[in-house]
Amino acid sequence: MHQRWQWQWNAIAATLVLLTLLTIFYPIFLFPITFTTSPPRPSTQKFSCVPPHHSYDFCNKSLPIKTRAQSLISLLTIQEKILLLSNNASAIPRLGLAAYEWWSESLHGIASNGPGVSFSDPVRAATAFPQVLLTAASFNRSLWFLVGRAIGVEGRAMYNEGQAGLTFWGPNINIFRDPRWGRGQETPGEDPMVASAYAVEYVKGLQGEELGDGDGGFMVSACCKHYTAYDLENWGNFRSFSFNAMVSKQDMEDTYQPPFQSCVEEGRATCLMCSYNRINGVPSCAHHDLLQKVRRAWGFKGYITSDCDAFAVIFEDHKYAKAPEDAVGDVIKAEPSGTPCTVSEKGLTGTRNGYKLWHIFVANEKNLLPLNQMDVTSLAIIGPSANDSSRLGGDYTGVPCNPRSLFEGLQPYIKAIYASGCGDTQCNSSDGFAEAVRISREADAVVVVAGLDLSQEDEGLDRVSLLLPGRQMDLISAVSSASENPIVLILLGGGPIDVSFAKVNPQIGSILWIGYPGETGGQAVAEIIFGEFNPGGYLPITWYPESFTSVPMSDMSLRPDPSRGYPGRTYRFYTGEVVYEFGYGLSYSNYSYKFMSMPDKIVLSTATSKDGPSEKMTHQTSDGFDYIHVDDMTSCNHLKFEAQISVFNLGAVDGSHVIMLFGRASNSFRGAPRKSLIGFTRVHTKSLTAIQVSIEIDPCKHFSIVNDDGMKILPLGNHLLMLEAIEPTYNIQSVTKMVKAVGLVIGKLSSSLDRGFVYDLIPTPPNDAGEPACSLVEAVKDDKKKGSKSKSQAADSSSLLIDHDWIAEHARQVSRMLVGGIKVVGIYIWVSDIAFKNSAIMLCQTVKAVAEATPLSEIDREERLLIHICYSPLRWTCRNCTWTSNITSSCLRPCDFKMGRVLASLQTFKCTYNLNLRWPICHESASKVRTLSDVLRQGISHHAKELKDAKALIDGNLVLNDEPCTLDRVHEVELLLPFMKDTYAEACSQKDVLGVLAFNGSVCSFAYLNPKEPISQAVSDIKGDIIMSLRSRLDIICDEAYEDVGPRDDVSQEANDGISTEKPVSQLIPHLVRKECCLSFPRRVFVPWLAGTYICDYLQSYETLEVLKDHCVELMSMEAPSDTSTILEPEIEAPSMVTKSLWDVSIPFFLASVSPVKKIGSDTREEIRKKSTKSDNVNVMGAVLFLLLSILVGSMLYVVRGLRS
């Protein structure tokens, strides 16, 4: 007993000793133990951001998405980031990130193709909607939206059960360009407008924006694919993985791109999938221009994914990359409680009637259908697909909830008998013909189901023929010959079929195309055959004859080329014979139309134009036809109108009908479509009843065409609207009296030569309210006094309405971007002579406002240039505008000018000027309180005087005389400041100096010299540019400060608030602030401009070159270069700017009350060190207390043991 107690006490004592050692060495061992544990086991968690990993910033839903994303990225290692780049993203257990499969499919229902979907318990099936091409045949936007929403709801439900992801890769909105394409069945058809409309509605429905909580969240994510010009699988020697789609700019912008643009801009899709193929030699997934257009021009904010293995295809098939890792680099640089079924009967109600609308009658001779059940007692249904529900889905189908074959759908209505006729769809044998003929003789009615299945058309499988496969035509002929009555031919499949033989066979009474109708196809077909529902579908594609297969499928051209016998493609351009045309369809009713109201013309005014006079201003002419560029219009909204149409149902039954409005220009523009769909709407009409509908028409969108350069142009003259046989005319005219543009004259006034040079005209953009800076107004005249002359005098009354302030503000901002003597030297106006004369005083006032906003020098002349451009006839007139206290029309006087190439002869001078200035901070009385910006502004002005007398070295030679520079290269300029005592500091020696303001850094400057100008002019322009640059940067900082804080009248309150109010540094009062402050100025960036010259912009450290590009477009009306290597950032490379954006302005105070140094808005290393030290102190104190406690307990146990013994 004693030995047992002895053993127990020894164990307890050993445990206490071990605890003591762990306590002592706890701070040493904790860190290595944490990071040397073995790799975690694979995570099985279902969702991310669950305890204990829910406290990261990326889990905080209250934070902005960008902040959360940055938080997550900052926590990931390189290896972890790589693991997240594929569709099967791995789990990151240490951050609580669950594994995620990005690949889920949903083209026409939740599909089992992608690994992200699993049909098992508890959800074993989902709704299988009709294939997309058949859905598009409804031409029903509401239905498209409801289908998308139903799929989205089912997808979200399966995600909640862990059986699907949230990212679904659909819709497929490629154009069904060639009838042989195996995946055409997945698309909305061949028309870009229909594909665009389908994309918008489906994506909105799937993503469920209207079901969200208002915070911009989505139900699931939609992905528009395959971007772009992808429509070939396996034809001849061409494969989708290696195919190089040669596409013209015209076809790209006119046909291939619009669906994707609508998907992004209107549908707000959160994903875009790039395709396998090359486009004009560049793989789609590595196509910088196309992918950047999605981001920059269309504003895409989602993620871009490649098609499956498209990265590898870039290396393996396209041979575009030298190695697999190069392929990845090319892509990165280019961018960027369950139930057996997830839908209930109630959920299907909203879309079931739509199923019947999709099926299309293309023939119904002698009104064979609908069948009367009183007259028909038996029905024979023949065909290998008639009793096989698995063939009704098409590709990308999941597990349907309640599939029913066509035979099963007919059985509740009539006694039906079935024979396959052929063993399968390929129908290579006639062994089953006899049985089919036998039952066709016995039945009152016969239905033959023919067509295609996935053995004929599929992903990776294009068709080689447009005829029915194998001996299907023979089967149809045999059955129709044996039947006593005309038969019904039902065509199954996605692509068009040449059934010309059936159209001329009198024994084939009705032809019904049902596409791939999905799980309810059997029921829908039965209801249509027996008249329970009036079908209303229309073909979304052209059905071509078999002869079309001679056209190479690899030819991506859409427009016909008679010189090589090329007929073109799609109904918009195809010139050959058709089996059935786009938009064709029959129903059990007939309809008539009447236009109730619509305007017969519009007059375009280029007062809404956004281009300047350096562009093509009015209408232009090509091939004898007049047009204008759509991009020249600031807005087309005011041109939209409604076409009111009356639709009359002539039939004996109610029906759902689609009104399709087509249009074309009456003049034959080169490359213009034969006709184009410009609007459609579906309405339900009662029998023998009329209903009125309206279709919105946007002339800029619906009447425009795309020219050879890929630009949209709007033809002037007559346009035809086409509604079956009705063709009203709509006329687009250009106005004869208009203001095209007002803007700034950019140039240089050379005092040494007493002449000026005009370099460019920059149009002033519309103001923040979208209103033009200048418009034309008519004065109201008393017609009674004018008699018969009222019309001509009304023309004389036109004058200008000019926004002086906006033009002056534009001039102020543009002047910041000009360098080296180039200035805003005046304004131009594009207007008629009459309007110019009537507005002379207003124009002079505008010139004065611009001059005051952009002074040319310290002592400015009251003179600027006014250029008048008259458009009829086209001519230029230059005038000097000189103003005094009273502005009159006499302020304008003509001046001589010559047109020539001035910019090409300019010499370029470059200077990098290093600043190292010190200015005293003096105590000021309350009446002379100045902010830091005041001190800086005065200091810059003082330095301008010092700089004025500085000598200069050009290319290492001291400038002594005004000899011209003859070498054609960039000349390096170095300014030499003399050593002298600081007179400014000396002047302040009698004041109370509290500190010193240090102004350090480098300024890069350019100047441009005309060959006839003296070299001293370049030195003077360099000096002026340096000072102007400093002032511009200070103005930018002050402008931002004013916008953020706003003006304050109470100076004393400002001083008392100090830094505690988080006031911008430029507004601080230096002598009342007891802290050292830092102020970072923006850096200067140079952008190529005209003929080797540069303009500049100023970027803060946190701003990117995208800001610069926006400024170039908005202020200078120019496109920034896409090649960023041409943009110069020399100030970043300056030696004194190793770790700073440009320079710092600091204010040290030598007072006892100086606070610790702290840079505004950021934590210092000292604070972090103190926090760390505090944490370490707590750990040490805890360890010591634990040690003392262990010793105390051990001593007590030792005493107790002694007492027992």
GROMACS .gro file of C-alpha atoms in nm, residues 427-587:
model
  161
  427CYS     CA    1  -3.121   0.359  -8.977
  428ASN     CA    2  -2.875   0.157  -9.180
  429SER     CA    3  -3.118  -0.133  -9.230
  430SER     CA    4  -3.475  -0.175  -9.357
  431ASP     CA    5  -3.545  -0.477  -9.140
  432GLY     CA    6  -3.815  -0.297  -8.944
  433PHE     CA    7  -3.991  -0.140  -9.240
  434ALA     CA    8  -4.246  -0.421  -9.280
  435GLU     CA    9  -4.380  -0.388  -8.927
  436ALA     CA   10  -4.402  -0.012  -8.965
  437VAL     CA   11  -4.596  -0.044  -9.290
  438ARG     CA   12  -4.831  -0.301  -9.134
  439ILE     CA   13  -4.938  -0.087  -8.837
  440SER     CA   14  -4.971   0.221  -9.059
  441ARG     CA   15  -5.234   0.036  -9.262
  442GLU     CA   16  -5.426  -0.063  -8.950
  443ALA     CA   17  -5.441   0.279  -8.779
  444ASP     CA   18  -5.669   0.574  -8.852
  445ALA     CA   19  -5.378   0.819  -8.818
  446VAL     CA   20  -5.003   0.776  -8.854
  447VAL     CA   21  -4.721   0.972  -8.693
  448VAL     CA   22  -4.362   0.914  -8.804
  449VAL     CA   23  -4.088   1.042  -8.576
  450ALA     CA   24  -3.767   1.102  -8.769
  451GLY     CA   25  -3.463   1.325  -8.729
  452LEU     CA   26  -3.143   1.331  -8.528
  453ASP     CA   27  -2.993   1.239  -8.195
  454LEU     CA   28  -2.655   1.277  -8.028
  455SER     CA   29  -2.501   1.012  -8.252
  456GLN     CA   30  -2.542   1.265  -8.535
  457GLU     CA   31  -2.475   1.600  -8.366
  458ASP     CA   32  -2.300   1.666  -8.039
  459GLU     CA   33  -2.002   1.836  -7.879
  460GLY     CA   34  -1.704   1.721  -8.082
  461LEU     CA   35  -1.928   1.596  -8.365
  462ASP     CA   36  -2.036   1.805  -8.661
  463ARG     CA   37  -2.271   1.677  -8.931
  464VAL     CA   38  -2.156   1.605  -9.284
  465SER     CA   39  -2.502   1.607  -9.438
  466LEU     CA   40  -2.827   1.798  -9.388
  467LEU     CA   41  -3.041   1.505  -9.501
  468LEU     CA   42  -3.209   1.260  -9.268
  469PRO     CA   43  -2.962   0.991  -9.155
  470GLY     CA   44  -2.940   0.652  -9.325
  471ARG     CA   45  -3.263   0.518  -9.472
  472GLN     CA   46  -3.503   0.735  -9.273
  473MET     CA   47  -3.637   0.897  -9.592
  474ASP     CA   48  -3.708   0.550  -9.731
  475LEU     CA   49  -3.898   0.462  -9.413
  476ILE     CA   50  -4.108   0.778  -9.438
  477SER     CA   51  -4.187   0.717  -9.804
  478ALA     CA   52  -4.284   0.355  -9.738
  479VAL     CA   53  -4.514   0.443  -9.450
  480SER     CA   54  -4.677   0.740  -9.627
  481SER     CA   55  -4.745   0.526  -9.934
  482ALA     CA   56  -4.907   0.252  -9.725
  483SER     CA   57  -5.124   0.482  -9.516
  484GLU     CA   58  -5.474   0.555  -9.635
  485ASN     CA   59  -5.455   0.910  -9.500
  486PRO     CA   60  -5.178   1.174  -9.504
  487ILE     CA   61  -4.934   1.121  -9.223
  488VAL     CA   62  -4.785   1.355  -8.959
  489LEU     CA   63  -4.407   1.389  -8.974
  490ILE     CA   64  -4.240   1.489  -8.648
  491LEU     CA   65  -3.878   1.599  -8.674
  492LEU     CA   66  -3.651   1.557  -8.374
  493GLY     CA   67  -3.310   1.722  -8.347
  494GLY     CA   68  -3.120   2.045  -8.311
  495GLY     CA   69  -2.980   2.136  -8.650
  496PRO     CA   70  -3.186   2.208  -8.962
  497ILE     CA   71  -3.281   1.918  -9.189
  498ASP     CA   72  -3.340   1.923  -9.562
  499VAL     CA   73  -3.689   1.776  -9.589
  500SER     CA   74  -3.755   1.907  -9.938
  501PHE     CA   75  -3.880   1.558 -10.032
  502ALA     CA   76  -4.149   1.579  -9.762
  503LYS     CA   77  -4.269   1.925  -9.871
  504VAL     CA   78  -4.366   1.787 -10.215
  505ASN     CA   79  -4.511   1.456 -10.091
  506PRO     CA   80  -4.893   1.490 -10.084
  507GLN     CA   81  -4.913   1.201  -9.839
  508ILE     CA   82  -4.730   1.405  -9.575
  509GLY     CA   83  -4.996   1.640  -9.444
  510SER     CA   84  -4.821   1.802  -9.148
  511ILE     CA   85  -4.461   1.857  -9.045
  512LEU     CA   86  -4.386   1.947  -8.687
  513TRP     CA   87  -4.033   2.030  -8.567
  514ILE     CA   88  -3.995   1.965  -8.195
  515GLY     CA   89  -3.617   2.004  -8.150
  516TYR     CA   90  -3.513   1.828  -7.831
  517PRO     CA   91  -3.827   1.890  -7.624
  518GLY     CA   92  -3.709   1.772  -7.281
  519GLU     CA   93  -3.896   1.566  -7.025
  520THR     CA   94  -4.244   1.703  -7.105
  521GLY     CA   95  -4.208   1.671  -7.481
  522GLY     CA   96  -4.437   1.369  -7.505
  523GLN     CA   97  -4.723   1.544  -7.329
  524ALA     CA   98  -4.677   1.871  -7.523
  525VAL     CA   99  -4.680   1.695  -7.862
  526ALA     CA  100  -4.999   1.505  -7.772
  527GLU     CA  101  -5.178   1.825  -7.669
  528ILE     CA  102  -5.081   1.995  -7.995
  529ILE     CA  103  -5.179   1.698  -8.216
  530PHE     CA  104  -5.524   1.678  -8.057
  531GLY     CA  105  -5.583   2.055  -8.050
  532GLU     CA  106  -5.570   2.119  -7.677
  533PHE     CA  107  -5.312   2.385  -7.743
  534ASN     CA  108  -5.244   2.616  -8.034
  535PRO     CA  109  -4.871   2.598  -8.119
  536GLY     CA  110  -4.685   2.923  -8.175
  537GLY     CA  111  -4.316   2.858  -8.229
  538TYR     CA  112  -4.100   3.011  -8.505
  539LEU     CA  113  -3.772   2.895  -8.650
  540PRO     CA  114  -3.470   3.071  -8.491
  541ILE     CA  115  -3.246   2.943  -8.773
  542THR     CA  116  -3.248   2.908  -9.150
  543TRP     CA  117  -3.309   2.559  -9.289
  544TYR     CA  118  -3.069   2.517  -9.581
  545PRO     CA  119  -3.081   2.261  -9.863
  546GLU     CA  120  -2.828   1.980  -9.884
  547SER     CA  121  -2.636   2.175 -10.149
  548PHE     CA  122  -2.514   2.410  -9.877
  549THR     CA  123  -2.277   2.140  -9.755
  550SER     CA  124  -2.045   2.233 -10.041
  551VAL     CA  125  -1.968   2.558  -9.858
  552PRO     CA  126  -1.656   2.514  -9.644
  553MET     CA  127  -1.754   2.509  -9.279
  554SER     CA  128  -1.418   2.669  -9.196
  555ASP     CA  129  -1.508   2.990  -9.382
  556MET     CA  130  -1.619   3.233  -9.108
  557SER     CA  131  -1.739   3.504  -9.350
  558LEU     CA  132  -2.103   3.593  -9.311
  559ARG     CA  133  -2.141   3.821  -9.613
  560PRO     CA  134  -2.176   3.676  -9.963
  561ASP     CA  135  -1.898   3.695 -10.220
  562PRO     CA  136  -2.034   3.629 -10.572
  563SER     CA  137  -1.683   3.638 -10.718
  564ARG     CA  138  -1.607   3.302 -10.560
  565GLY     CA  139  -1.958   3.162 -10.551
  566TYR     CA  140  -1.991   3.214 -10.177
  567PRO     CA  141  -2.361   3.255 -10.080
  568GLY     CA  142  -2.315   3.403  -9.731
  569ARG     CA  143  -2.461   3.276  -9.406
  570THR     CA  144  -2.768   3.328  -9.187
  571TYR     CA  145  -3.090   3.487  -9.309
  572ARG     CA  146  -2.931   3.833  -9.284
  573PHE     CA  147  -2.680   3.768  -9.563
  574TYR     CA  148  -2.756   3.432  -9.730
  575THR     CA  149  -2.853   3.467 -10.096
  576GLY     CA  150  -2.928   3.104 -10.187
  577GLU     CA  151  -3.237   2.886 -10.179
  578VAL     CA  152  -3.385   2.777  -9.844
  579VAL     CA  153  -3.601   2.493  -9.722
  580TYR     CA  154  -3.757   2.709  -9.450
  581GLU     CA  155  -3.656   3.063  -9.366
  582PHE     CA  156  -3.572   3.220  -9.032
  583GLY     CA  157  -3.885   3.319  -8.841
  584TYR     CA  158  -4.112   3.077  -9.025
  585GLY     CA  159  -4.386   2.897  -8.836
  586LEU     CA  160  -4.756   2.806  -8.854
  587SER     CA  161  -5.033   2.772  -8.599
   0.00000   0.00000   0.00000
